[in-house]
Short mmCIF file of C-alpha atoms in Angstrom, two decimals:
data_model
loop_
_atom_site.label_atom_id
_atom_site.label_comp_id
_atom_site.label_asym_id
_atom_site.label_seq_id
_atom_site.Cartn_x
_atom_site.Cartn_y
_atom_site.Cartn_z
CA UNK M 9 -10.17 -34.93 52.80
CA UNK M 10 -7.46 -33.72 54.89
CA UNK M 11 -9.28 -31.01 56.13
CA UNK M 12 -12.06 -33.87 57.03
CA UNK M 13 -9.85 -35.93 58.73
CA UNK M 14 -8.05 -33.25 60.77
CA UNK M 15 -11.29 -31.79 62.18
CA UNK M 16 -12.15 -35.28 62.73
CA UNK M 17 -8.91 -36.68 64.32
CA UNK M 18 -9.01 -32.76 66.66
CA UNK M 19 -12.70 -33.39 68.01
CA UNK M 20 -14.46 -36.73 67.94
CA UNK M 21 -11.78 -38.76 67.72
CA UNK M 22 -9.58 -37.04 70.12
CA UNK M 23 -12.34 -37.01 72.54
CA UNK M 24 -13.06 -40.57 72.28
CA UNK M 25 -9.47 -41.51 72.82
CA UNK M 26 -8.87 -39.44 75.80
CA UNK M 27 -12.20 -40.89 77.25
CA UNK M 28 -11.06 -44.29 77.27
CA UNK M 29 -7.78 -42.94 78.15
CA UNK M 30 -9.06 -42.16 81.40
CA UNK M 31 -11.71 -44.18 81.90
CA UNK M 32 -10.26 -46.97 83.75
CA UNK M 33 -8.64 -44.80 86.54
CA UNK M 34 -11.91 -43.03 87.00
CA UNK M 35 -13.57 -46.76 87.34
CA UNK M 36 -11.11 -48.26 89.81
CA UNK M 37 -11.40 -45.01 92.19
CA UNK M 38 -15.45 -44.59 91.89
CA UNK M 39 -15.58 -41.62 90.22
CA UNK M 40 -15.04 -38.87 87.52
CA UNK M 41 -16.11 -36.37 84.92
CA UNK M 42 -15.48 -36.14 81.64
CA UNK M 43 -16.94 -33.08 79.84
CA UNK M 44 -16.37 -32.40 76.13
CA UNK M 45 -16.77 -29.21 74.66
CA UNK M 46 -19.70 -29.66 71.70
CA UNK M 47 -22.98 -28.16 71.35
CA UNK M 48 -26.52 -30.26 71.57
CA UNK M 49 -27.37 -32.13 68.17
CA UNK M 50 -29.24 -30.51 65.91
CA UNK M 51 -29.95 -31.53 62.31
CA UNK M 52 -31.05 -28.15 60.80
CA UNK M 53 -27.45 -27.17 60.96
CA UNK M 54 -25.96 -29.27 59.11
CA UNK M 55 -26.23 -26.84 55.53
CA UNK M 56 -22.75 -26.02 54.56
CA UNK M 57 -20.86 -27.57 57.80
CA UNK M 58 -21.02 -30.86 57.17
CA UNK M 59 -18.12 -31.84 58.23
CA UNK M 60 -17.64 -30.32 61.23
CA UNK M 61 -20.88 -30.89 62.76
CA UNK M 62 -20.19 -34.30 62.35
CA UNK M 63 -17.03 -33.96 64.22
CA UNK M 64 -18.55 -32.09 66.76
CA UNK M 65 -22.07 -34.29 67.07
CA UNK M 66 -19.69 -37.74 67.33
CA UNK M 67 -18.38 -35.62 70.48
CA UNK M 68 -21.97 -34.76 72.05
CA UNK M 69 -22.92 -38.38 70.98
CA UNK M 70 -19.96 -39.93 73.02
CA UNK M 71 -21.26 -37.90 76.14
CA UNK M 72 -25.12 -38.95 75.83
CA UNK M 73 -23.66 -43.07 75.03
CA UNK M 74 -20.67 -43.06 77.69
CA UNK M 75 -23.06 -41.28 80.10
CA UNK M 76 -26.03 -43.65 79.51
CA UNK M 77 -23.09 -46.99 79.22
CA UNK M 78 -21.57 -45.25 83.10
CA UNK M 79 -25.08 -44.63 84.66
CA UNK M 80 -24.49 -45.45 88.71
CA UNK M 81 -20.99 -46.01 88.28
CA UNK M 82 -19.77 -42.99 89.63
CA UNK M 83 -18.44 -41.83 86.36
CA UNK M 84 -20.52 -38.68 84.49
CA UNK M 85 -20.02 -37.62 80.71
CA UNK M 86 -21.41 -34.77 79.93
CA UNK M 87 -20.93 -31.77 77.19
CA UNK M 88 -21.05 -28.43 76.96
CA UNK M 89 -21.55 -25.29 74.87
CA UNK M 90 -21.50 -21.50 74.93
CA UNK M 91 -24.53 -19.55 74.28
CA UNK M 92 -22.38 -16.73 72.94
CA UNK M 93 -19.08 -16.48 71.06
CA UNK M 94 -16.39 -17.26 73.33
CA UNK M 95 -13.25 -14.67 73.24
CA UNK M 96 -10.38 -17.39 72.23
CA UNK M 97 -7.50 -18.07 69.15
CA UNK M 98 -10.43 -19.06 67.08
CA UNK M 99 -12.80 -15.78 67.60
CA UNK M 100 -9.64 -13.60 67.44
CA UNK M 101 -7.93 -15.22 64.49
CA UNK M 102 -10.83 -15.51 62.29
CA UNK M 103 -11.96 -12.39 63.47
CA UNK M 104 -15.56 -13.62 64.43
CA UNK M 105 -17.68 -10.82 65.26
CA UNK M 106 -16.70 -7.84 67.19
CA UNK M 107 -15.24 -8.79 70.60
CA UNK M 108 -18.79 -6.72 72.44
CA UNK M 109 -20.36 -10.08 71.11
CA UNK M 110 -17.92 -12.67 73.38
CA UNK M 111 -17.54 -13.34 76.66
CA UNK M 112 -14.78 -14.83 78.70
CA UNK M 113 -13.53 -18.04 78.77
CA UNK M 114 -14.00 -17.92 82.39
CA UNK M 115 -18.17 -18.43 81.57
CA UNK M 116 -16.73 -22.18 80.43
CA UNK M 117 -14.15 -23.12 83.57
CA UNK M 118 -16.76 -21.70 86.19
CA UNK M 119 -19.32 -23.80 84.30
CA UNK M 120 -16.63 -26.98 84.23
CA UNK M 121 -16.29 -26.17 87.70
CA UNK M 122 -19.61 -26.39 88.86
CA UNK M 123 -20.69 -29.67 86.76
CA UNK M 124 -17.73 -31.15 88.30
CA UNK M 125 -19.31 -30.54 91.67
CA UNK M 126 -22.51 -32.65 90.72
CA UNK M 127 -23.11 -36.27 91.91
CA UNK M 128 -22.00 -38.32 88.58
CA UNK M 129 -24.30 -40.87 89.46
CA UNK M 130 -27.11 -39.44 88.42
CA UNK M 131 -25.61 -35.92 86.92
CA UNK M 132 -24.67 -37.37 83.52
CA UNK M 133 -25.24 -37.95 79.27
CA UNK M 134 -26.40 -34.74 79.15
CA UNK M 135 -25.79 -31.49 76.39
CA UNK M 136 -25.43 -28.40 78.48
CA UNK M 137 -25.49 -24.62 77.28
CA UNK M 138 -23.30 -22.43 79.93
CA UNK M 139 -26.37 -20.12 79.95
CA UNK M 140 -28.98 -22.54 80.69
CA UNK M 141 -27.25 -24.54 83.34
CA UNK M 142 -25.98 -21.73 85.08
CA UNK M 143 -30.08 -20.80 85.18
CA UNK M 144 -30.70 -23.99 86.59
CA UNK M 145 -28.56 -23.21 89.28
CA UNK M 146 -29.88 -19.63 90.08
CA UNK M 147 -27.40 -17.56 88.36
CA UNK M 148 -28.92 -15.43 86.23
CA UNK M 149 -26.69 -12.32 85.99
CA UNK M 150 -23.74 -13.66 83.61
CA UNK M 151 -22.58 -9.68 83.37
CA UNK M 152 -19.09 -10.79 84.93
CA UNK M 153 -18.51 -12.89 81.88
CA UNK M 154 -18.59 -9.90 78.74
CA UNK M 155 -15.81 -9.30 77.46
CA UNK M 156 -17.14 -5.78 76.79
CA UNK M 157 -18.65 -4.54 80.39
CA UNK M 158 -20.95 -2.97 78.49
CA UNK M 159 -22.51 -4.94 75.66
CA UNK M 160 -24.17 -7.77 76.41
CA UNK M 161 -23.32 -10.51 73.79
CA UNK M 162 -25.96 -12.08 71.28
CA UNK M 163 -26.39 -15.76 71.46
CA UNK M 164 -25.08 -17.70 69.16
CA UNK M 165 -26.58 -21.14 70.70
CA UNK M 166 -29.60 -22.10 69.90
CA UNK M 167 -28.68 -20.58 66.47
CA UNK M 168 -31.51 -19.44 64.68
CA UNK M 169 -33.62 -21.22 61.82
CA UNK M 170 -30.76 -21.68 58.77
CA UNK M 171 -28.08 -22.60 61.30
CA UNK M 172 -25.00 -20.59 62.59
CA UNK M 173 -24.32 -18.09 60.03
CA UNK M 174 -21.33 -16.48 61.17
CA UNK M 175 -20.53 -12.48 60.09
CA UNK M 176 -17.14 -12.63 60.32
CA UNK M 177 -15.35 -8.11 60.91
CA UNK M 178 -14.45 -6.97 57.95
CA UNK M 179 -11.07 -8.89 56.60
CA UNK M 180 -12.55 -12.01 58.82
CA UNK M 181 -13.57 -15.89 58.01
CA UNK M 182 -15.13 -18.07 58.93
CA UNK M 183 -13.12 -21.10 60.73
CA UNK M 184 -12.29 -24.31 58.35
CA UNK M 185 -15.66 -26.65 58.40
CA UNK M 186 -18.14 -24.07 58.71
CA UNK M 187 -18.63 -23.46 55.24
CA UNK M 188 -17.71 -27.21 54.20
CA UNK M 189 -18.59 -28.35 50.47
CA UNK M 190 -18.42 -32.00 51.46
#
């Protein structure tokens, strides 16, 4: 359970908190964002991560409810995901895939940056993939973002049927959650 609990208290419950943190200010001046970092629900993937897709589905869940709750109040909530691994502690650490299959972390603040730009009146309780709303917005060539200038990553997001079934390098894991008994 303490594995639970910490995934739980790092994600949802972190998010939650720092959303009502914040919320007030963003109320009294008209407007803000608030973007958490957690993928689009979907049920086939809960098989053997349990646990942390609940963590990471309360956080998706608290954008689509805040954002619905905030609608016209100048206040957005929104989430967002990576189509591909992300080069980062966890994808280094646990040695997820070879580093050809991440891109930068800049993909994610150029994408923050741009859904801040959006009108949160109307821009809002929505699951983004970097990918996909980048398309929206006519940016198609992501080739900036490898972290290999030559490899093109595979996407990870959606996963395909059976759920995310990471192959960790040889001597790798897979991060705490992903391969959850509860």
């Amino acid at each position: 359970m303490s594995r639970y609990d910490l995934v739980h208290s790092i994600n949802s419950r972190a998010s939650f908190s720092c959303s009502h943190a914040v919320l007030p200010t963003m109320l009294k001046q008209g407007f803000g964002h608030i973007i958490v970092m957690s993928p689009p629900i979907d049920l086939n993937l809960l098989k053997g991560k349990v646990a942390y897709c609940i963590s990471k589905y309360g956080m998706t869940m608290l954008a689509h409810g805040m954002g619905q709750e905030l609608l016209g109040k100048g206040v957005a909530v929104n989430a967002l995901w990576p189509a591909t691994l992300i080069e980062s502690f966890a994808t280094k650490n646990f040695r997820m895939s070879e580093s050809s299959q991440w891109r930068k972390a800049s993909i994610l603040a150029d994408a923050v940056f741009s859904i801040i730009q959006e009108d949160p009146n109307t821009f809002t309780a929505q699951a983004l993939i970097d990918e996909e709303y980048f398309a929206s917005k006519g940016i198609h060539d992501l080739s900036k973002y490898r972290f290999n200038p030559d490899v093109e990553p595979d996407k990870t997001w959606p996963p395909e049927s059976g759920g995310w079934d990471f192959q960790p390098v040889p001597g790798g894991k897979v991060p705490p959650g992903l391969k959850s008994n509860l």
